[in-house]
XYZ file of C-alpha atoms in Angstrom:
697
model
C 0.191 0.013 0.059
C 2.710 2.321 0.853
C 4.308 1.584 -2.612
C 1.057 2.426 -4.299
C 0.840 5.729 -2.542
C 4.433 6.491 -3.331
C 3.622 5.793 -7.051
C 0.700 8.211 -6.925
C 2.728 10.851 -5.224
C 5.431 10.635 -7.795
C 2.687 10.962 -10.611
C 0.589 13.639 -9.227
C 1.130 16.550 -6.678
C 0.816 16.250 -3.068
C -1.987 18.636 -2.527
C -4.447 16.942 -5.221
C -7.848 16.065 -3.930
C -8.975 12.307 -3.910
C -11.066 12.774 -7.172
C -8.030 13.898 -9.176
C -5.915 11.096 -7.719
C -8.343 8.543 -8.680
C -8.671 10.054 -12.124
C -4.951 9.938 -12.600
C -4.672 6.249 -11.387
C -7.521 5.314 -13.737
C -5.686 7.069 -16.787
C -2.398 5.024 -15.990
C -4.521 1.784 -15.627
C -6.006 2.408 -18.924
C -2.506 2.675 -20.479
C -1.804 -0.549 -18.905
C -4.944 -2.196 -20.435
C -3.969 -0.830 -23.856
C -0.762 -2.769 -23.752
C -2.738 -6.229 -23.354
C -6.278 -5.553 -24.535
C -7.452 -6.060 -28.156
C -8.701 -2.899 -29.726
C -10.435 -2.103 -33.179
C -9.384 1.140 -35.105
C -12.344 2.551 -36.594
C -12.118 2.160 -40.359
C -12.558 5.737 -41.370
C -9.124 6.396 -39.855
C -7.726 3.717 -42.058
C -9.232 5.384 -45.004
C -7.525 8.464 -44.165
C -4.100 7.053 -43.429
C -3.624 3.796 -45.515
C -3.221 3.895 -49.303
C -4.231 0.273 -49.676
C -7.370 0.681 -47.790
C -8.469 3.738 -49.921
C -7.490 1.911 -53.188
C -9.806 -1.065 -52.173
C -12.572 1.120 -51.108
C -12.535 2.999 -54.558
C -12.282 -0.279 -56.222
C -15.483 -1.539 -54.491
C -17.170 1.645 -55.682
C -16.004 1.293 -59.277
C -17.175 -2.255 -59.464
C -20.636 -1.423 -58.003
C -21.093 1.311 -60.496
C -19.720 -0.994 -63.358
C -22.453 -3.728 -62.298
C -25.303 -1.256 -62.049
C -24.395 -0.166 -65.667
C -24.173 -3.761 -66.683
C -27.795 -4.288 -65.380
C -29.122 -0.983 -67.014
C -28.078 -1.783 -70.425
C -27.980 -5.737 -70.089
C -30.704 -6.419 -72.803
C -30.148 -3.717 -75.173
C -28.876 -5.621 -78.086
C -31.918 -7.908 -77.663
C -34.573 -5.183 -77.785
C -34.827 -5.176 -81.517
C -35.613 -8.790 -81.581
C -37.947 -8.695 -78.577
C -40.006 -5.846 -80.469
C -40.414 -7.665 -83.622
C -43.225 -10.215 -83.582
C -41.827 -11.582 -86.943
C -38.216 -12.211 -85.823
C -39.044 -16.074 -85.461
C -37.836 -15.950 -81.709
C -40.328 -17.531 -79.283
C -39.552 -14.847 -76.533
C -40.198 -11.973 -78.733
C -43.390 -9.876 -77.543
C -46.502 -10.689 -79.465
C -47.637 -7.191 -79.433
C -46.035 -3.583 -78.757
C -49.065 -1.359 -79.643
C -49.484 1.450 -79.974
C -45.765 1.742 -80.964
C -44.209 0.758 -84.133
C -40.941 -1.080 -84.301
C -38.419 1.834 -84.070
C -40.395 3.494 -81.251
C -41.004 0.435 -79.308
C -37.248 -0.697 -79.505
C -36.204 2.861 -78.101
C -39.225 2.752 -75.427
C -38.009 -0.367 -73.566
C -34.512 1.163 -72.670
C -36.355 4.673 -72.213
C -38.343 3.015 -69.205
C -35.337 2.086 -67.233
C -33.487 5.355 -67.944
C -36.498 7.618 -66.919
C -36.504 5.668 -63.433
C -32.623 6.254 -63.316
C -33.039 9.818 -64.128
C -35.858 10.545 -61.741
C -33.959 8.793 -58.987
C -30.842 10.649 -59.630
C -32.449 13.977 -58.723
C -32.925 12.751 -55.073
C -30.153 10.143 -54.654
C -27.308 12.507 -54.521
C -29.053 14.710 -51.907
C -29.922 11.634 -50.016
C -26.510 10.351 -49.806
C -25.368 13.943 -48.632
C -27.711 13.291 -45.596
C -27.746 9.513 -45.011
C -24.245 8.486 -46.079
C -22.744 7.223 -49.245
C -22.266 3.473 -48.282
C -25.662 2.676 -46.657
C -27.580 4.121 -49.714
C -25.230 2.451 -52.199
C -25.900 -0.974 -50.578
C -29.760 -0.423 -50.273
C -29.749 0.252 -53.982
C -27.523 -2.640 -54.834
C -29.475 -5.204 -53.069
C -32.751 -4.012 -54.507
C -31.432 -4.028 -57.988
C -30.377 -7.616 -57.651
C -33.975 -8.486 -56.679
C -35.164 -6.358 -59.554
C -33.275 -8.237 -62.234
C -35.093 -11.489 -61.047
C -38.455 -9.739 -60.987
C -37.893 -8.526 -64.576
C -37.190 -11.869 -65.704
C -40.745 -13.124 -64.533
C -42.573 -10.241 -66.277
C -41.122 -10.907 -69.737
C -44.285 -12.419 -71.069
C -45.817 -9.008 -71.968
C -44.366 -5.875 -73.527
C -46.244 -3.538 -71.040
C -45.433 -5.637 -68.034
C -41.658 -5.672 -68.721
C -41.836 -1.928 -69.444
C -43.399 -1.327 -66.059
C -40.827 -3.623 -64.099
C -37.963 -1.787 -65.922
C -39.338 1.608 -64.949
C -39.694 0.682 -61.141
C -36.448 -1.006 -60.677
C -34.591 1.673 -62.838
C -35.059 3.869 -59.705
C -32.475 1.694 -57.885
C -30.000 1.599 -60.598
C -28.977 5.359 -60.465
C -25.986 4.939 -58.098
C -23.476 6.868 -60.285
C -24.112 10.209 -58.347
C -23.063 8.522 -55.112
C -19.792 7.095 -56.569
C -18.889 10.657 -58.004
C -19.746 12.244 -54.649
C -17.644 9.751 -52.813
C -14.757 10.575 -54.975
C -15.339 14.349 -54.161
C -15.217 13.451 -50.571
C -11.942 11.341 -50.398
C -9.841 13.221 -52.895
C -8.856 16.786 -52.520
C -6.145 16.980 -55.322
C -7.447 18.551 -58.433
C -5.681 16.428 -61.046
C -6.243 13.083 -59.077
C -9.877 13.862 -58.743
C -10.307 14.556 -62.568
C -8.475 11.309 -63.187
C -10.795 9.392 -60.721
C -13.854 10.881 -61.809
C -12.839 9.974 -65.522
C -12.232 6.347 -64.346
C -15.433 6.007 -62.556
C -17.342 7.290 -65.832
C -15.251 5.104 -67.779
C -16.383 2.191 -65.534
C -19.993 3.275 -66.008
C -19.631 3.349 -69.865
C -17.680 0.145 -69.913
C -20.641 -1.411 -67.697
C -23.171 -0.270 -70.467
C -21.000 -2.135 -73.091
C -20.386 -5.185 -70.849
C -24.099 -5.748 -70.295
C -24.549 -5.734 -74.148
C -21.624 -8.241 -74.506
C -23.240 -10.540 -71.925
C -26.496 -10.439 -73.986
C -24.756 -11.306 -77.250
C -22.815 -14.060 -75.652
C -25.904 -15.594 -74.302
C -28.013 -15.259 -77.436
C -28.529 -19.011 -77.683
C -29.661 -19.259 -74.159
C -32.669 -16.782 -74.298
C -33.284 -13.220 -74.747
C -33.893 -12.467 -71.004
C -31.438 -15.223 -69.682
C -28.857 -12.328 -69.112
C -30.969 -11.028 -66.174
C -29.864 -13.901 -63.975
C -26.216 -12.766 -64.704
C -26.887 -9.399 -63.817
C -28.582 -10.389 -60.387
C -25.529 -12.465 -59.572
C -23.088 -9.731 -60.408
C -25.201 -7.185 -58.120
C -24.929 -9.658 -55.335
C -21.210 -9.986 -55.621
C -20.916 -6.074 -55.921
C -22.942 -5.686 -52.671
C -20.572 -8.036 -50.760
C -17.604 -6.501 -51.863
C -18.904 -3.006 -51.165
C -20.102 -4.210 -47.609
C -16.624 -5.515 -46.989
C -14.219 -2.879 -48.508
C -16.233 0.454 -48.961
C -15.796 2.908 -45.978
C -17.769 5.838 -45.234
C -15.880 8.932 -45.260
C -15.509 11.294 -42.121
C -16.802 14.744 -43.298
C -14.142 17.689 -43.272
C -11.465 15.326 -42.026
C -10.475 13.065 -44.787
C -7.239 13.993 -46.401
C -4.983 12.101 -49.100
C -3.098 9.324 -47.321
C 0.729 9.867 -46.973
C 2.656 7.727 -49.424
C 6.365 7.773 -48.697
C 7.016 6.481 -52.304
C 4.896 9.188 -53.898
C 6.457 12.171 -55.565
C 6.302 15.684 -54.443
C 3.244 17.543 -55.606
C 2.906 21.202 -56.600
C 2.365 23.509 -53.650
C 0.069 25.836 -55.559
C -3.425 26.942 -54.781
C -5.149 25.526 -57.757
C -3.745 21.900 -57.117
C -5.786 21.670 -53.793
C -9.572 21.829 -54.016
C -10.969 25.043 -52.254
C -14.760 24.346 -52.429
C -17.032 27.381 -52.478
C -19.721 28.134 -49.838
C -22.494 28.367 -52.303
C -23.366 27.017 -55.612
C -23.023 29.438 -58.712
C -26.552 28.828 -60.104
C -25.858 30.423 -63.444
C -22.749 28.167 -63.929
C -24.736 25.115 -62.471
C -27.575 25.304 -65.047
C -25.218 26.145 -67.882
C -23.396 22.804 -67.290
C -26.597 20.787 -66.766
C -28.173 22.254 -69.934
C -25.250 21.882 -72.072
C -24.946 18.101 -70.737
C -28.484 17.604 -71.631
C -28.114 19.003 -75.010
C -25.022 16.798 -75.599
C -26.763 13.610 -74.464
C -29.571 14.334 -76.857
C -27.279 15.218 -79.826
C -25.174 12.061 -79.059
C -28.236 10.002 -79.794
C -27.885 10.881 -83.501
C -24.379 9.101 -83.373
C -25.309 6.214 -81.202
C -27.754 4.360 -81.688
C -29.313 6.088 -84.788
C -26.170 5.775 -87.012
C -26.011 1.982 -86.037
C -29.782 1.364 -85.927
C -31.503 2.185 -87.998
C -29.133 3.629 -90.523
C -26.348 0.883 -90.614
C -28.879 -1.780 -89.991
C -31.116 -0.786 -92.903
C -28.243 0.049 -95.372
C -26.034 -2.923 -94.870
C -28.606 -5.541 -93.694
C -32.320 -4.788 -94.149
C -32.187 -3.558 -97.843
C -30.328 -6.751 -98.968
C -32.626 -9.109 -96.913
C -35.799 -7.578 -98.393
C -34.726 -8.538 -101.867
C -33.379 -11.941 -100.919
C -29.654 -11.133 -101.029
C -26.851 -11.903 -98.663
C -26.453 -8.850 -96.338
C -23.215 -7.231 -95.947
C -23.509 -6.996 -92.202
C -25.220 -9.888 -90.180
C -27.421 -9.449 -87.254
C -24.729 -10.934 -85.098
C -22.143 -8.271 -86.528
C -24.505 -5.644 -85.767
C -24.873 -6.727 -82.168
C -21.106 -6.733 -81.698
C -20.593 -3.473 -83.337
C -23.138 -1.703 -80.989
C -21.725 -3.232 -77.577
C -18.160 -3.095 -78.546
C -18.062 0.798 -79.353
C -18.562 1.400 -75.785
C -15.135 -0.203 -75.038
C -13.773 2.899 -76.820
C -14.190 4.903 -73.651
C -11.112 3.201 -72.110
C -8.643 5.164 -74.435
C -10.954 8.184 -73.819
C -10.190 8.184 -70.072
C -6.401 7.913 -70.781
C -6.386 10.775 -73.097
C -8.487 13.255 -71.067
C -5.695 14.446 -68.762
C -3.678 15.328 -71.596
C -6.327 17.255 -73.278
C -7.414 18.879 -69.982
C -3.940 20.418 -69.534
C -3.971 21.974 -72.931
C -7.608 22.909 -73.411
C -9.044 23.126 -70.014
C -11.965 21.087 -68.925
C -14.531 23.243 -70.518
C -12.497 23.427 -73.725
C -12.425 19.618 -73.805
C -16.162 19.390 -73.292
C -16.543 21.738 -76.324
C -14.147 19.741 -78.361
C -16.167 16.546 -77.565
C -19.295 18.208 -78.715
C -17.867 19.293 -81.864
C -16.508 15.886 -82.697
C -19.899 14.365 -81.938
C -21.240 16.591 -84.745
C -18.474 15.769 -87.060
C -18.390 12.034 -86.707
C -22.278 11.831 -86.829
C -22.124 13.845 -90.098
C -19.488 11.651 -91.635
C -21.356 8.458 -90.809
C -24.417 9.848 -92.233
C -22.828 10.695 -95.511
C -21.193 7.449 -95.834
C -24.379 5.297 -94.741
C -26.959 7.369 -96.865
C -24.966 8.904 -99.871
C -22.528 6.226 -100.790
C -23.528 2.752 -102.314
C -23.797 0.015 -99.918
C -20.674 -2.091 -100.392
C -17.890 -3.851 -98.277
C -15.571 -0.962 -98.861
C -17.980 1.570 -97.660
C -19.134 -0.514 -94.767
C -15.305 -0.761 -93.769
C -14.912 3.016 -93.873
C -18.304 3.333 -91.756
C -16.870 1.112 -89.180
C -13.588 2.756 -89.164
C -15.022 6.119 -88.792
C -17.110 5.286 -86.022
C -14.438 3.445 -84.087
C -11.818 6.027 -84.654
C -14.074 8.971 -83.805
C -16.006 7.613 -80.947
C -13.283 8.104 -78.164
C -13.149 11.806 -78.938
C -17.033 12.118 -78.818
C -17.014 10.682 -75.098
C -14.803 13.683 -73.990
C -18.069 15.794 -73.433
C -19.500 13.318 -71.074
C -16.216 12.766 -69.156
C -16.058 16.676 -68.439
C -19.366 17.180 -66.843
C -18.501 15.410 -63.606
C -15.339 17.461 -62.943
C -16.992 20.830 -63.959
C -19.816 20.212 -61.497
C -17.387 19.083 -58.668
C -15.317 22.415 -58.968
C -18.586 24.571 -58.149
C -19.912 22.275 -55.509
C -19.907 22.991 -51.930
C -18.958 20.439 -49.304
C -22.517 19.549 -48.424
C -23.841 19.624 -52.166
C -21.526 17.283 -53.872
C -24.178 14.497 -54.020
C -26.748 16.984 -55.269
C -24.927 18.411 -58.184
C -23.719 14.936 -59.351
C -27.316 13.886 -59.089
C -28.395 16.618 -61.342
C -25.662 15.572 -63.778
C -26.611 12.027 -63.711
C -30.490 12.979 -64.105
C -29.878 15.223 -67.157
C -27.594 12.424 -68.655
C -30.222 9.876 -68.400
C -33.250 12.058 -69.133
C -31.250 12.723 -72.525
C -30.415 9.032 -73.173
C -33.897 8.040 -72.190
C -36.146 10.342 -74.044
C -33.843 11.275 -77.078
C -33.816 7.862 -78.846
C -37.455 7.189 -78.376
C -38.468 10.636 -79.597
C -35.793 10.204 -82.556
C -37.452 7.026 -83.229
C -40.718 8.446 -83.574
C -39.189 11.140 -85.752
C -37.576 8.700 -87.866
C -40.754 6.725 -88.329
C -42.802 9.854 -89.258
C -40.029 11.376 -91.593
C -36.925 9.530 -92.289
C -33.718 8.341 -90.508
C -31.677 11.022 -92.262
C -33.706 13.655 -90.789
C -33.533 12.233 -87.260
C -29.783 12.185 -87.613
C -29.416 15.744 -88.863
C -31.576 16.931 -85.914
C -29.060 15.094 -83.535
C -26.199 16.979 -85.160
C -27.890 20.306 -84.661
C -28.210 19.302 -80.925
C -24.507 18.676 -80.687
C -23.759 21.958 -82.353
C -26.067 23.587 -79.979
C -24.330 21.814 -76.975
C -20.908 23.221 -78.264
C -22.142 26.713 -78.346
C -23.971 26.495 -74.883
C -20.819 25.155 -73.184
C -18.257 27.644 -74.939
C -19.069 30.397 -72.367
C -17.670 27.945 -69.637
C -14.218 28.259 -71.085
C -14.028 31.647 -69.821
C -14.618 30.356 -66.209
C -11.440 30.557 -64.019
C -12.007 26.737 -62.759
C -12.747 25.390 -66.194
C -10.863 27.119 -68.767
C -7.341 26.532 -69.852
C -5.032 26.915 -66.720
C -1.800 29.068 -66.989
C 1.281 26.708 -67.813
C 2.981 25.842 -64.635
C 6.862 26.592 -64.411
C 9.023 23.439 -64.358
C 9.915 21.812 -61.044
C 13.376 23.581 -61.038
C 11.520 27.099 -61.026
C 8.729 26.473 -58.223
C 8.357 25.403 -54.725
C 7.241 21.742 -54.173
C 4.830 20.548 -51.471
C 6.779 19.679 -48.184
C 9.554 22.057 -48.751
C 10.381 25.129 -46.603
C 8.650 27.962 -48.676
C 10.851 30.715 -47.368
C 14.127 28.968 -47.959
C 13.262 27.855 -51.592
C 11.742 31.239 -52.490
C 15.017 32.769 -51.526
C 16.917 30.298 -53.684
C 14.439 31.003 -56.662
C 14.930 34.767 -56.415
C 18.673 34.434 -56.566
C 19.397 35.466 -52.972
C 22.225 33.872 -50.834
C 21.151 30.820 -48.871
C 23.198 28.781 -46.586
C 25.050 26.307 -48.629
C 23.951 23.505 -46.208
C 20.355 24.301 -46.566
C 20.820 24.352 -50.368
C 22.280 20.663 -50.226
C 19.349 19.728 -47.980
C 16.879 20.949 -50.620
C 18.704 19.099 -53.331
C 18.935 16.063 -51.318
C 14.945 15.895 -50.798
C 14.443 16.619 -54.442
C 16.883 13.891 -55.623
C 15.196 11.338 -53.517
C 12.013 11.911 -55.695
C 13.787 11.939 -58.932
C 13.571 15.734 -59.282
C 16.161 18.300 -60.158
C 17.351 20.995 -57.761
C 16.193 24.608 -57.839
C 17.553 26.683 -60.594
C 17.978 30.296 -59.053
C 17.210 33.490 -61.010
C 20.211 35.199 -62.329
C 19.888 38.617 -61.002
C 20.960 41.203 -63.615
C 24.258 42.950 -62.633
C 22.607 46.350 -62.404
C 20.404 45.029 -59.647
C 23.436 43.641 -57.678
C 26.038 46.179 -58.683
C 25.780 48.101 -55.060
C 25.774 44.878 -53.109
C 28.766 43.169 -54.583
C 30.649 43.411 -51.286
C 27.897 41.469 -49.473
C 28.134 38.887 -52.252
C 31.876 38.554 -51.838
C 31.662 38.360 -48.112
C 29.207 35.389 -48.417
C 31.628 33.499 -50.794
C 33.982 32.207 -47.982
C 31.442 30.206 -46.336
C 30.255 28.608 -49.547
C 33.903 27.779 -50.734
C 34.683 26.196 -47.459
C 31.520 24.258 -47.405
C 32.118 22.850 -50.985
C 35.679 21.994 -50.233
C 34.708 20.189 -46.889
C 31.953 18.331 -48.620
C 34.206 17.157 -51.349
C 36.615 15.943 -48.655
C 33.949 13.927 -46.848
C 32.699 12.353 -49.956
C 36.044 11.514 -51.215
C 36.983 9.999 -47.804
C 33.807 7.871 -47.900
C 34.263 6.560 -51.404
C 37.756 5.691 -50.753
C 36.639 3.108 -48.134
C 35.355 1.034 -50.931
C 32.014 -1.072 -51.074
C 31.015 -2.941 -47.790
C 32.424 -0.443 -45.487
C 30.531 1.813 -43.148
C 30.333 4.438 -45.810
C 27.061 6.049 -46.039
C 26.844 5.663 -49.942
C 28.412 3.892 -52.769
C 29.859 5.426 -55.887
C 26.862 4.281 -57.943
C 24.460 6.155 -55.458
C 26.605 9.406 -55.560
C 26.679 9.496 -59.407
C 22.875 8.815 -59.477
C 22.587 11.817 -56.904
C 24.658 14.269 -58.836
C 22.982 13.537 -62.121
C 19.447 13.712 -60.535
C 20.207 17.165 -58.859
C 21.472 18.431 -62.356
C 18.938 16.864 -64.574
C 16.254 14.922 -62.777
C 14.894 11.244 -63.448
C 11.276 11.791 -63.343
C 11.311 15.201 -65.179
C 12.965 15.647 -68.601
C 15.794 17.990 -68.823
C 14.697 21.577 -69.763
C 17.295 22.722 -72.221
C 15.515 26.079 -72.771
C 15.814 26.703 -68.889
C 19.572 25.832 -69.001
C 20.252 28.065 -72.043
C 18.412 30.841 -70.538
C 20.445 30.600 -67.172
C 23.728 30.263 -68.866
C 22.955 33.115 -71.124
C 21.962 35.373 -68.230
C 25.156 34.337 -66.154
C 27.085 35.097 -69.272
C 25.468 38.708 -69.562
C 26.271 39.201 -65.870
C 29.740 38.435 -66.445
C 30.195 40.729 -69.431
C 28.436 43.623 -67.678
C 30.701 42.992 -64.584
C 33.952 43.098 -66.642
C 32.677 46.126 -68.576
C 31.790 48.007 -65.465
C 35.194 47.294 -63.595
C 37.522 48.443 -66.438
C 38.309 45.101 -68.275
C 37.061 46.336 -71.900
C 35.834 42.866 -72.824
C 34.902 44.207 -76.292
C 38.471 44.660 -77.095
C 40.187 41.753 -75.280
C 37.626 38.941 -75.727
C 40.443 36.399 -76.239
C 42.355 37.362 -73.009
C 38.950 37.198 -71.265
C 38.442 33.683 -72.460
C 41.972 32.815 -71.223
C 41.244 34.236 -67.805
C 37.998 32.461 -67.539
C 39.582 28.987 -68.511
C 42.259 29.791 -65.807
C 39.683 30.696 -63.129
C 37.268 27.941 -64.018
C 39.446 24.787 -65.082
C 37.567 21.734 -66.467
C 36.040 19.406 -64.041
C 35.167 16.639 -66.490
C 36.757 15.616 -69.697
C 33.834 13.654 -71.292
C 31.071 16.312 -71.212
C 28.789 17.533 -68.284
C 27.473 13.895 -67.291
C 29.184 12.233 -64.310
C 29.621 8.610 -64.192
C 31.283 6.122 -62.009
C 34.588 6.240 -64.038
C 34.941 9.999 -63.869
C 33.069 10.950 -60.486
C 36.443 10.733 -58.311
C 38.419 12.850 -60.902
C 35.570 15.272 -60.869
C 35.616 15.473 -57.163
C 39.343 15.924 -56.911
C 39.347 18.632 -59.529
C 36.446 20.488 -57.822
C 38.237 20.156 -54.422
C 41.296 21.780 -55.992
C 39.216 24.764 -57.321
C 37.395 25.224 -54.164
C 40.532 24.850 -51.995
C 42.273 27.539 -54.086
C 39.342 29.919 -53.815
C 38.853 29.337 -50.104
C 42.572 29.923 -49.373
C 42.892 33.040 -51.676
C 39.551 34.267 -50.037
C 41.336 34.602 -46.783
C 43.654 37.269 -48.314
C 41.506 39.057 -50.517
C 37.863 39.626 -51.497
C 36.046 37.807 -54.415
C 36.625 40.759 -56.569
C 40.311 40.339 -56.024
C 40.097 36.566 -56.661
C 38.276 37.193 -59.968
C 41.203 39.063 -61.233
C 44.213 37.637 -59.417
C 43.279 33.806 -59.986
C 43.888 34.484 -63.471
C 46.755 36.863 -62.435
C 48.945 34.447 -61.135
C 50.514 34.136 -64.788
C 50.646 37.712 -65.115
C 52.351 39.258 -61.893
C 49.727 41.619 -60.412
C 46.959 41.682 -63.074
C 46.269 41.365 -66.525
C 47.715 44.830 -67.139
């Protein structure tokens, strides 16, 4: 007991009351418990601190979005057969009245997409309030059940349409996924990339559903619904296991020690507004709606009915072998969506050069151009194998560029969304997209039935042009237009660096040589070149040359001592207690001067070299050397003052690194010793003047 009281006395103060002593004792007992008791770290903290946890969470979200898209477009290749009572397939609907073939074919997918569009208006806001994960799981499980229910309503056209509409409400989870990325990623470039990948998964899922339908053509028109239900079950299990609900206002990008430095600039980190810019919001949503309507002219109208009639229907009608079979048509229609993969890879390159809004306008324009070319080939040219080849080539070569406009809407809306409205704005985006994809094909089908296929496609081209014109004003928006080009890493402060020190280096001011080496070392670890200081004009430094000369001693002595330490370490050889090998040091030197992950900026080198040459010339002229009349002498003096450090060009290798260090030490040593007797100005003349008595004169 006495020992216990003594322990308490050591921890606390003698005049504490009993309650305080009890509290202190309880705290230390808890410390002891933590050593032996099992504990569970809340998963949201792992999402903030562990890169793998964050990666698996994103993968589960992407897979859920992909599976939902598969279920949304699962039966699209079969709709034309379902709605044709004379197709010869027992599972075709016996009657689609009051619709004709074209309008009925497009009415079926419209039912699903209308449900998705209506739900998208509310789902984003609900996820802002209830949480991303819980709502994602609820929608996923109901969608799995919905696929089974739809299979058992396949006997009638209207029964199947109603089930598609009802369960379409539970397939609109894309806004949740986009909002989730907005929650956990705060870097602008990475966010744009992740959003592009998510939309890519969505479009890829649309294609994947069609591929499943084509592969299961012999099993039945509606059999793929069972596959869709199974995929949703798997997606729900994975999301339940790996998806982590983010903590609001806390989540930051996990620290990755292998990651490179990122730019420490205002536009790299997302600064969210407090209120939504309503004008910009509806400009984006309206442009997206026009774009989705216009895209209908390209796909599906250019395939069905244009290509289907030109390369299949007209041949079958007269009893001839068609150029394109039904199976080929199905594969063309489902595989074209796979081209969104190269689109997602190309968009970051285009974003940097055109800005997000500029890429959107470019995508709208490409949609109009590609649609026009396909219309000309399919309607104006004779239907031959050659023209069919050109048709397929233009569609597949041009489609990746037409998708750009759909990949830009998400990043544009995210840029104007406050923290608590991310789901809301992405829901509006998804709603406009699905309303366009739902209504446009059906309305264009009615237009094609009433007039002609060509008239419907031309109308789609007009909508694409209208979308480009509507989105053009966004190119002037500061967050969506083309961003000002950033300076190379050698000319900017990197994240994690001391801003004050690096800024002094960049400005050309004197910085302690040890600190300069520290900056170079940290950059070399990340494969980046060191800072290239601004060469201040001579006129700017003319009055402060004495200060510059005074600071030289410390630099010379530090460089000499550094060379000494490196040479001593290298001389110990491999396997010693040396802190580095010759190979490591060579790599460090070349990285500092050129960089590994960043290509050498020759223009930057030439500019710095030229500026330094101008400084030298102005100094000589201002101090009585008359370089214009004694250029040969000046060259001789410079060569004497700056002897060669390498014989084989500027690159350092293992063969010349030791000689390089020895020569550098010799130069630094002569400067350091000479500096003890004179100023840097005297050194400038007398280092060469060793051959000329007391000066060049």
